[in-house]
mmCIF file of C-alpha atoms in Angstrom:
data_model
loop_
_atom_site.group_PDB
_atom_site.id
_atom_site.type_symbol
_atom_site.label_atom_id
_atom_site.label_comp_id
_atom_site.label_asym_id
_atom_site.label_seq_id
_atom_site.Cartn_x
_atom_site.Cartn_y
_atom_site.Cartn_z
ATOM 1 C CA MET A 5 -128.574 -31.733 192.616
ATOM 2 C CA LEU A 6 -125.782 -29.185 192.682
ATOM 3 C CA ALA A 7 -126.626 -26.088 190.661
ATOM 4 C CA GLY A 8 -123.668 -25.162 188.492
ATOM 5 C CA PRO A 9 -120.217 -26.615 188.006
ATOM 6 C CA GLN A 10 -118.611 -25.323 191.252
ATOM 7 C CA PRO A 11 -116.321 -27.891 192.873
ATOM 8 C CA PHE A 12 -116.927 -28.900 196.448
ATOM 9 C CA SER A 13 -115.504 -31.304 199.067
ATOM 10 C CA LEU A 14 -116.661 -34.407 200.855
ATOM 11 C CA ARG A 15 -115.428 -34.715 204.427
ATOM 12 C CA LEU A 16 -114.942 -38.287 205.629
ATOM 13 C CA ASP A 17 -116.079 -39.488 209.011
ATOM 14 C CA ARG A 18 -113.299 -42.088 209.138
ATOM 15 C CA PRO A 19 -110.017 -42.756 207.212
ATOM 16 C CA LEU A 20 -110.167 -44.349 203.829
ATOM 17 C CA GLY A 21 -107.509 -46.814 204.759
ATOM 18 C CA PRO A 22 -104.448 -48.083 202.833
ATOM 19 C CA GLY A 23 -104.410 -47.949 199.054
ATOM 20 C CA PHE A 24 -105.870 -44.397 198.756
ATOM 21 C CA ARG A 25 -102.942 -42.126 197.978
ATOM 22 C CA ALA A 26 -103.205 -38.331 197.888
ATOM 23 C CA GLY A 27 -103.916 -37.029 194.385
ATOM 24 C CA ALA A 28 -105.685 -40.207 193.228
ATOM 25 C CA LEU A 29 -108.936 -39.866 191.309
ATOM 26 C CA LEU A 30 -111.889 -41.873 192.601
ATOM 27 C CA SER A 31 -115.360 -42.577 191.370
ATOM 28 C CA VAL A 32 -117.857 -42.010 194.213
ATOM 29 C CA GLN A 33 -121.492 -43.169 194.121
ATOM 30 C CA VAL A 34 -124.044 -41.492 196.377
ATOM 31 C CA LEU A 35 -126.168 -44.171 198.068
ATOM 32 C CA GLU A 36 -128.496 -42.390 200.502
ATOM 33 C CA ARG A 37 -129.031 -39.406 202.765
ATOM 34 C CA LEU A 38 -128.306 -40.114 206.431
ATOM 35 C CA GLU A 39 -129.246 -36.788 208.025
ATOM 36 C CA ALA A 40 -128.858 -33.110 207.342
ATOM 37 C CA GLY A 41 -125.531 -32.605 205.570
ATOM 38 C CA ARG A 42 -124.482 -36.235 205.829
ATOM 39 C CA TRP A 43 -124.632 -38.963 203.185
ATOM 40 C CA LEU A 44 -123.666 -42.572 202.655
ATOM 41 C CA VAL A 45 -121.454 -43.084 199.594
ATOM 42 C CA SER A 46 -119.699 -46.071 197.974
ATOM 43 C CA ILE A 47 -116.032 -45.979 197.127
ATOM 44 C CA ARG A 48 -114.442 -49.132 195.676
ATOM 45 C CA GLY A 49 -117.335 -51.130 197.013
ATOM 46 C CA ARG A 50 -116.962 -49.751 200.565
ATOM 47 C CA ARG A 51 -119.853 -47.853 202.180
ATOM 48 C CA ILE A 52 -118.504 -44.705 203.854
ATOM 49 C CA PRO A 53 -120.408 -41.852 205.559
ATOM 50 C CA VAL A 54 -119.401 -38.318 204.450
ATOM 51 C CA SER A 55 -120.384 -34.744 205.063
ATOM 52 C CA ALA A 56 -121.089 -32.326 202.204
ATOM 53 C CA GLU A 57 -121.869 -28.626 202.080
ATOM 54 C CA VAL A 58 -124.208 -29.102 199.121
ATOM 55 C CA PRO A 59 -127.199 -31.440 198.630
ATOM 56 C CA LEU A 60 -126.448 -34.686 196.856
ATOM 57 C CA GLU A 61 -128.719 -36.965 194.899
ATOM 58 C CA PRO A 62 -128.865 -40.721 195.655
ATOM 59 C CA GLY A 63 -127.677 -42.626 192.612
ATOM 60 C CA ALA A 64 -125.375 -39.787 191.468
ATOM 61 C CA ARG A 65 -121.761 -40.518 190.542
ATOM 62 C CA LEU A 66 -118.989 -38.057 191.350
ATOM 63 C CA LEU A 67 -115.370 -37.830 190.236
ATOM 64 C CA ALA A 68 -113.246 -36.828 193.218
ATOM 65 C CA ARG A 69 -109.553 -36.356 194.023
ATOM 66 C CA VAL A 70 -108.068 -37.449 197.341
ATOM 67 C CA MET A 71 -106.722 -34.371 199.216
ATOM 68 C CA ALA A 72 -105.072 -33.880 202.617
ATOM 69 C CA SER A 73 -105.978 -30.778 204.691
ATOM 70 C CA GLY A 74 -105.103 -30.110 208.321
ATOM 71 C CA GLY A 75 -104.317 -33.742 208.952
ATOM 72 C CA ARG A 76 -107.688 -34.851 207.530
ATOM 73 C CA ILE A 77 -108.538 -36.521 204.253
ATOM 74 C CA LEU A 78 -110.960 -34.742 201.939
ATOM 75 C CA LEU A 79 -112.404 -35.769 198.597
ATOM 76 C CA ARG A 80 -112.404 -32.783 196.271
ATOM 77 C CA VAL A 81 -115.179 -33.294 193.734
ATOM 78 C CA THR A 82 -113.863 -32.211 190.327
ATOM 79 C CA GLN A 83 -117.140 -32.642 188.465
ATOM 80 C CA PRO A 84 -120.625 -31.653 189.689
ATOM 81 C CA ALA A 85 -123.148 -34.140 191.041
ATOM 82 C CA ALA A 86 -124.946 -36.102 188.354
ATOM 83 C CA GLY A 87 -127.977 -38.322 188.382
ATOM 84 C CA PRO A 88 -127.941 -42.030 187.626
ATOM 85 C CA GLU A 89 -128.532 -41.494 183.884
ATOM 86 C CA THR A 90 -125.796 -38.955 183.215
ATOM 87 C CA THR A 91 -122.446 -39.477 181.469
ATOM 88 C CA LEU A 92 -120.445 -39.633 184.751
ATOM 89 C CA ALA A 93 -121.196 -43.370 184.914
ATOM 90 C CA PRO A 94 -118.319 -45.391 183.467
ATOM 91 C CA ALA A 95 -118.635 -45.886 179.731
ATOM 92 C CA PRO A 96 -118.736 -49.529 178.451
ATOM 93 C CA ALA A 97 -115.231 -49.139 177.014
ATOM 94 C CA GLU A 98 -113.869 -48.245 180.498
ATOM 95 C CA ARG A 99 -115.578 -51.239 182.049
ATOM 96 C CA ILE A 100 -114.189 -53.477 179.317
ATOM 97 C CA ALA A 101 -110.687 -52.050 179.727
ATOM 98 C CA ALA A 102 -110.958 -52.694 183.468
ATOM 99 C CA ALA A 103 -111.946 -56.309 182.725
ATOM 100 C CA PHE A 104 -108.774 -56.778 180.616
ATOM 101 C CA LEU A 105 -106.623 -55.339 183.399
ATOM 102 C CA ALA A 106 -108.304 -57.490 186.066
ATOM 103 C CA ALA A 107 -107.436 -60.520 183.893
ATOM 104 C CA GLY A 108 -103.817 -59.421 183.747
ATOM 105 C CA LEU A 109 -103.979 -58.282 180.116
ATOM 106 C CA ASN A 110 -103.130 -55.038 178.357
ATOM 107 C CA PRO A 111 -106.401 -53.653 176.891
ATOM 108 C CA ARG A 112 -105.521 -53.238 173.186
ATOM 109 C CA PRO A 113 -108.043 -50.966 171.415
ATOM 110 C CA GLU A 114 -108.987 -53.521 168.785
ATOM 111 C CA GLN A 115 -109.780 -56.172 171.458
ATOM 112 C CA VAL A 116 -111.755 -53.700 173.549
ATOM 113 C CA GLN A 117 -113.873 -52.943 170.486
ATOM 114 C CA LYS A 118 -114.396 -56.635 169.792
ATOM 115 C CA VAL A 119 -115.793 -57.161 173.264
ATOM 116 C CA ARG A 120 -117.836 -54.005 173.100
ATOM 117 C CA ARG A 121 -119.459 -55.011 169.812
ATOM 118 C CA LEU A 122 -120.302 -58.460 171.240
ATOM 119 C CA LEU A 123 -121.979 -57.059 174.339
ATOM 120 C CA GLU A 124 -123.901 -54.485 172.300
ATOM 121 C CA ARG A 125 -125.007 -57.087 169.723
ATOM 122 C CA LEU A 126 -126.271 -59.461 172.409
ATOM 123 C CA ARG A 127 -127.566 -56.611 174.634
ATOM 124 C CA LEU A 128 -125.601 -57.901 177.642
ATOM 125 C CA PRO A 129 -124.707 -55.788 180.693
ATOM 126 C CA SER A 130 -120.971 -54.954 180.668
ATOM 127 C CA GLN A 131 -120.465 -55.188 184.431
ATOM 128 C CA SER A 132 -121.384 -58.897 184.581
ATOM 129 C CA HIS A 133 -120.344 -60.007 181.068
ATOM 130 C CA ALA A 134 -117.236 -57.996 180.083
ATOM 131 C CA ARG A 135 -114.908 -60.228 182.115
ATOM 132 C CA LEU A 136 -116.537 -63.347 180.683
ATOM 133 C CA ALA A 137 -116.020 -62.065 177.122
ATOM 134 C CA VAL A 138 -112.360 -61.264 177.926
ATOM 135 C CA MET A 139 -111.938 -64.858 179.140
ATOM 136 C CA LEU A 140 -113.286 -66.130 175.804
ATOM 137 C CA LEU A 141 -110.606 -64.127 174.027
ATOM 138 C CA GLN A 142 -107.956 -65.459 176.417
ATOM 139 C CA LYS A 143 -108.958 -69.003 175.524
ATOM 140 C CA GLY A 144 -108.714 -68.277 171.789
ATOM 141 C CA MET A 145 -112.447 -68.338 171.103
ATOM 142 C CA ASP A 146 -113.898 -66.319 168.184
ATOM 143 C CA LEU A 147 -116.339 -63.732 169.576
ATOM 144 C CA ASP A 148 -118.163 -63.704 166.203
ATOM 145 C CA SER A 149 -118.912 -67.463 166.244
ATOM 146 C CA PRO A 150 -122.595 -68.401 166.553
ATOM 147 C CA GLY A 151 -122.058 -70.467 169.700
ATOM 148 C CA VAL A 152 -120.735 -67.583 171.806
ATOM 149 C CA ALA A 153 -124.172 -66.342 172.791
ATOM 150 C CA GLU A 154 -125.136 -69.793 174.131
ATOM 151 C CA LEU A 155 -121.873 -70.128 175.988
ATOM 152 C CA LEU A 156 -122.200 -66.742 177.629
ATOM 153 C CA ALA A 157 -125.736 -67.664 178.705
ATOM 154 C CA ASP A 158 -124.313 -70.690 180.541
ATOM 155 C CA LEU A 159 -121.364 -68.809 182.028
ATOM 156 C CA ALA A 160 -123.680 -66.092 183.413
ATOM 157 C CA TYR A 161 -126.356 -68.569 184.422
ATOM 158 C CA GLY A 162 -129.065 -67.082 186.601
ATOM 159 C CA GLN A 163 -127.862 -63.503 186.094
ATOM 160 C CA SER A 164 -129.287 -60.761 183.891
ATOM 161 C CA GLY A 165 -128.441 -61.777 180.339
ATOM 162 C CA GLY A 166 -127.717 -65.363 181.363
ATOM 163 C CA ARG A 167 -129.706 -68.487 180.768
ATOM 164 C CA GLY A 168 -132.925 -68.764 182.778
ATOM 165 C CA ARG A 169 -133.260 -71.234 185.588
ATOM 166 C CA ARG A 170 -134.525 -74.788 185.127
ATOM 167 C CA GLN A 171 -137.098 -76.372 187.396
ATOM 168 C CA ALA A 172 -135.957 -75.938 191.005
ATOM 169 C CA ARG A 173 -135.382 -78.989 193.169
ATOM 170 C CA PRO A 174 -136.489 -79.243 196.790
ATOM 171 C CA TRP A 175 -134.132 -78.494 199.655
ATOM 172 C CA PRO A 176 -132.732 -81.753 201.064
ATOM 173 C CA GLY A 177 -133.684 -80.787 204.606
ATOM 174 C CA LYS A 178 -130.890 -82.553 206.515
ATOM 175 C CA PRO A 179 -127.506 -80.776 206.584
ATOM 176 C CA GLU A 180 -125.600 -84.055 206.280
ATOM 177 C CA ARG A 181 -127.226 -84.684 202.910
ATOM 178 C CA LEU A 182 -126.299 -81.244 201.526
ATOM 179 C CA ALA A 183 -122.919 -82.060 199.935
ATOM 180 C CA GLU A 184 -124.150 -85.313 198.377
ATOM 181 C CA GLU A 185 -127.297 -83.716 197.013
ATOM 182 C CA LEU A 186 -125.404 -80.724 195.618
ATOM 183 C CA ARG A 187 -122.852 -82.907 193.849
ATOM 184 C CA GLY A 188 -125.595 -84.931 192.241
ATOM 185 C CA HIS A 189 -127.590 -81.902 191.223
ATOM 186 C CA LEU A 190 -124.555 -80.218 189.622
ATOM 187 C CA ARG A 191 -124.164 -83.300 187.468
ATOM 188 C CA ARG A 192 -127.851 -83.289 186.526
ATOM 189 C CA SER A 193 -127.729 -79.602 185.686
ATOM 190 C CA GLY A 194 -125.156 -80.248 182.990
ATOM 191 C CA GLY A 195 -127.749 -81.818 180.701
ATOM 192 C CA GLY A 196 -129.088 -78.461 179.500
ATOM 193 C CA GLN A 197 -125.743 -76.758 178.863
ATOM 194 C CA THR A 198 -123.938 -76.241 175.612
ATOM 195 C CA ALA A 199 -121.012 -78.522 174.706
ATOM 196 C CA ALA A 200 -118.805 -75.429 174.754
ATOM 197 C CA LEU A 201 -118.973 -75.053 178.556
ATOM 198 C CA PRO A 202 -116.757 -78.148 179.328
ATOM 199 C CA LEU A 203 -114.355 -76.917 176.610
ATOM 200 C CA PHE A 204 -114.273 -73.470 178.257
ATOM 201 C CA ASN A 205 -113.319 -75.014 181.588
ATOM 202 C CA HIS A 206 -110.777 -77.330 180.023
ATOM 203 C CA LEU A 207 -108.794 -74.730 178.066
ATOM 204 C CA GLN A 208 -105.853 -73.355 180.106
ATOM 205 C CA ILE A 209 -105.043 -69.666 180.413
ATOM 206 C CA HIS A 210 -102.433 -67.741 182.352
ATOM 207 C CA PRO A 211 -101.749 -66.320 184.860
ATOM 208 C CA GLU A 212 -104.865 -67.839 186.460
ATOM 209 C CA GLN A 213 -107.454 -70.469 185.540
ATOM 210 C CA TRP A 214 -111.171 -70.156 186.299
ATOM 211 C CA PHE A 215 -113.768 -72.949 186.271
ATOM 212 C CA VAL A 216 -117.462 -72.017 185.972
ATOM 213 C CA VAL A 217 -120.235 -74.408 187.045
ATOM 214 C CA PRO A 218 -123.913 -73.308 186.719
ATOM 215 C CA TYR A 219 -126.262 -74.532 189.444
ATOM 216 C CA ASP A 220 -129.891 -74.618 190.576
ATOM 217 C CA TYR A 221 -130.520 -75.315 194.240
ATOM 218 C CA GLY A 222 -133.859 -74.873 195.916
ATOM 219 C CA GLU A 223 -135.044 -71.405 195.083
ATOM 220 C CA VAL A 224 -131.570 -70.162 194.100
ATOM 221 C CA SER A 225 -129.693 -70.364 190.816
ATOM 222 C CA GLY A 226 -126.415 -68.940 189.631
ATOM 223 C CA SER A 227 -122.850 -70.163 189.103
ATOM 224 C CA ILE A 228 -119.907 -71.400 191.158
ATOM 225 C CA ARG A 229 -116.576 -69.996 189.986
ATOM 226 C CA LEU A 230 -113.302 -71.524 191.149
ATOM 227 C CA ARG A 231 -109.873 -70.028 190.624
ATOM 228 C CA ARG A 232 -106.455 -71.632 190.792
ATOM 229 C CA ARG A 233 -103.122 -70.012 190.052
ATOM 230 C CA SER A 234 -101.437 -72.944 188.257
ATOM 231 C CA PRO A 235 -102.403 -76.442 187.091
ATOM 232 C CA ALA A 236 -100.743 -77.960 190.191
ATOM 233 C CA ALA A 237 -102.180 -75.469 192.695
ATOM 234 C CA GLU A 238 -105.301 -75.820 194.802
ATOM 235 C CA ALA A 239 -108.195 -73.442 194.292
ATOM 236 C CA ASP A 240 -107.616 -70.203 196.226
ATOM 237 C CA ARG A 241 -110.904 -68.388 195.457
ATOM 238 C CA LEU A 242 -114.543 -69.397 195.108
ATOM 239 C CA VAL A 243 -117.156 -66.926 193.842
ATOM 240 C CA LEU A 244 -120.841 -67.787 194.270
ATOM 241 C CA THR A 245 -123.206 -65.709 192.101
ATOM 242 C CA THR A 246 -126.992 -65.855 192.509
ATOM 243 C CA ASP A 247 -130.050 -64.831 190.523
ATOM 244 C CA GLY A 248 -130.707 -62.081 193.063
ATOM 245 C CA PRO A 249 -128.585 -59.134 194.190
ATOM 246 C CA TRP A 250 -126.151 -61.291 196.188
ATOM 247 C CA SER A 251 -122.716 -62.691 195.437
ATOM 248 C CA PHE A 252 -120.213 -64.241 197.850
ATOM 249 C CA VAL A 253 -116.415 -64.425 197.561
ATOM 250 C CA LEU A 254 -114.485 -67.046 199.580
ATOM 251 C CA ASN A 255 -110.700 -66.612 199.633
ATOM 252 C CA ARG A 256 -108.056 -68.969 200.943
ATOM 253 C CA LYS A 257 -106.056 -66.985 203.506
ATOM 254 C CA ASP A 258 -102.938 -68.545 205.000
ATOM 255 C CA ALA A 259 -104.243 -71.688 206.710
ATOM 256 C CA GLY A 260 -107.920 -70.555 206.696
ATOM 257 C CA TYR A 261 -110.609 -68.859 204.700
ATOM 258 C CA ARG A 262 -112.223 -65.441 204.484
ATOM 259 C CA LEU A 263 -115.779 -64.788 203.156
ATOM 260 C CA GLN A 264 -117.077 -61.505 201.772
ATOM 261 C CA ALA A 265 -120.704 -60.710 200.908
ATOM 262 C CA ILE A 266 -121.525 -58.448 197.972
ATOM 263 C CA CYS A 267 -124.940 -56.887 197.358
ATOM 264 C CA ALA A 268 -126.227 -54.859 194.443
ATOM 265 C CA GLY A 269 -127.983 -51.901 196.065
ATOM 266 C CA THR A 270 -128.437 -51.189 199.718
ATOM 267 C CA PRO A 271 -129.251 -54.305 201.780
ATOM 268 C CA GLY A 272 -132.236 -54.013 204.118
ATOM 269 C CA ALA A 273 -132.191 -54.507 207.843
ATOM 270 C CA ARG A 274 -133.426 -58.120 207.523
ATOM 271 C CA ALA A 275 -130.592 -58.975 205.105
ATOM 272 C CA GLN A 276 -127.995 -57.378 207.375
ATOM 273 C CA ARG A 277 -129.265 -59.361 210.360
ATOM 274 C CA GLY A 278 -129.152 -62.551 208.291
ATOM 275 C CA TRP A 279 -125.572 -61.818 207.237
ATOM 276 C CA ARG A 280 -124.507 -61.278 210.851
ATOM 277 C CA ARG A 281 -126.030 -64.595 211.879
ATOM 278 C CA LEU A 282 -124.373 -66.426 208.996
ATOM 279 C CA ALA A 283 -121.071 -64.689 209.735
ATOM 280 C CA GLN A 284 -121.228 -65.829 213.389
ATOM 281 C CA LYS A 285 -121.875 -69.422 212.384
ATOM 282 C CA LEU A 286 -118.996 -69.355 209.885
ATOM 283 C CA GLN A 287 -116.640 -67.827 212.418
ATOM 284 C CA ASN A 288 -117.434 -70.688 214.757
ATOM 285 C CA LEU A 289 -116.217 -72.978 211.970
ATOM 286 C CA GLY A 290 -112.992 -70.993 211.602
ATOM 287 C CA VAL A 291 -114.009 -68.956 208.526
ATOM 288 C CA GLU A 292 -113.280 -65.223 208.813
ATOM 289 C CA THR A 293 -115.902 -62.793 207.506
ATOM 290 C CA ASP A 294 -116.116 -59.101 206.711
ATOM 291 C CA ASP A 295 -118.170 -57.095 209.189
ATOM 292 C CA THR A 296 -119.929 -55.203 206.418
ATOM 293 C CA ILE A 297 -121.697 -56.078 203.204
ATOM 294 C CA ARG A 298 -119.856 -54.655 200.166
ATOM 295 C CA GLY A 299 -121.550 -52.934 197.273
ATOM 296 C CA ASP A 300 -121.167 -54.427 193.834
ATOM 297 C CA GLU A 301 -119.654 -51.328 192.201
ATOM 298 C CA GLY A 302 -116.598 -52.517 190.329
ATOM 299 C CA PHE A 303 -117.252 -56.203 191.011
ATOM 300 C CA ASP A 304 -117.042 -58.070 187.713
ATOM 301 C CA GLY A 305 -118.047 -61.485 189.018
ATOM 302 C CA PHE A 306 -114.432 -62.579 189.547
ATOM 303 C CA SER A 307 -112.254 -59.790 190.908
ATOM 304 C CA LEU A 308 -112.966 -57.393 193.748
ATOM 305 C CA PRO A 309 -112.616 -53.610 193.422
ATOM 306 C CA GLY A 310 -109.011 -52.554 193.957
ATOM 307 C CA GLU A 311 -107.609 -55.762 192.442
ATOM 308 C CA ALA A 312 -107.820 -54.382 188.929
ATOM 309 C CA GLY A 313 -105.192 -52.044 187.481
ATOM 310 C CA VAL A 314 -107.470 -49.014 187.222
ATOM 311 C CA ASP A 315 -110.230 -47.474 189.271
ATOM 312 C CA THR A 316 -113.341 -47.210 187.115
ATOM 313 C CA GLU A 317 -116.013 -47.860 189.725
ATOM 314 C CA GLY A 318 -117.265 -46.199 192.886
#
């Protein structure tokens, strides 16, 4: 921990890339110590090695301003290092406001408070549930109605605060049976859901429409989330959430697709090897993949960090 409130700088080993203008304020999360004076941090979901003249604490969040000095980019920390439990972590209201902006809405104070009261009453984590609650408001649903808790449990199926998994079904074994088996199982899974879930998927909102389908498959459960930009458009994004630390985002890009892996926490060596093997197989099928696994800071289950109107996450 840094003793005292003195500001300090983080020196980057490589450029931040486009979208990081000088003077911008960023939330930086310290992930781990690499070696003496060097640390791995997360900025907008990207893992970046930095050098610091003071010791940092893994899990700490820092507020830093982008600075240019001698042709190099520095992050000038404007608040001292803080541990995971300090007030530098984004407040629920900030997460909720970011969820409104990611949905293309202006976060009016009274609506932010409605969502905040709902999440506090149901004891739901704001990172995974704020965007879902905002969608309920978009679709004209009353957040005080008794059925909202059940609907949110289905929408966040398999995640913390979501409905628990049903009995898992065996893996079909043969790849050619995968699509047929999955379609059948998605239909069977619908028997335990509330009647509000089909209504949620049916109600149209603008500027984009999301469809959420809970699933159980083998040892994995979660939800499939499809986005389309208009009623006549094809889906251009698929988000796959799981009951573990992993989520996957598949985007339609020009004539092909691009897949990104998102992990809560630092993935181990085995997970990274598995991702590289999967990425190679997908690339052979014409699907582009990110070289690195992104952190989940700022990921609300639908939008990636940087797509929202404000920067509230590291």
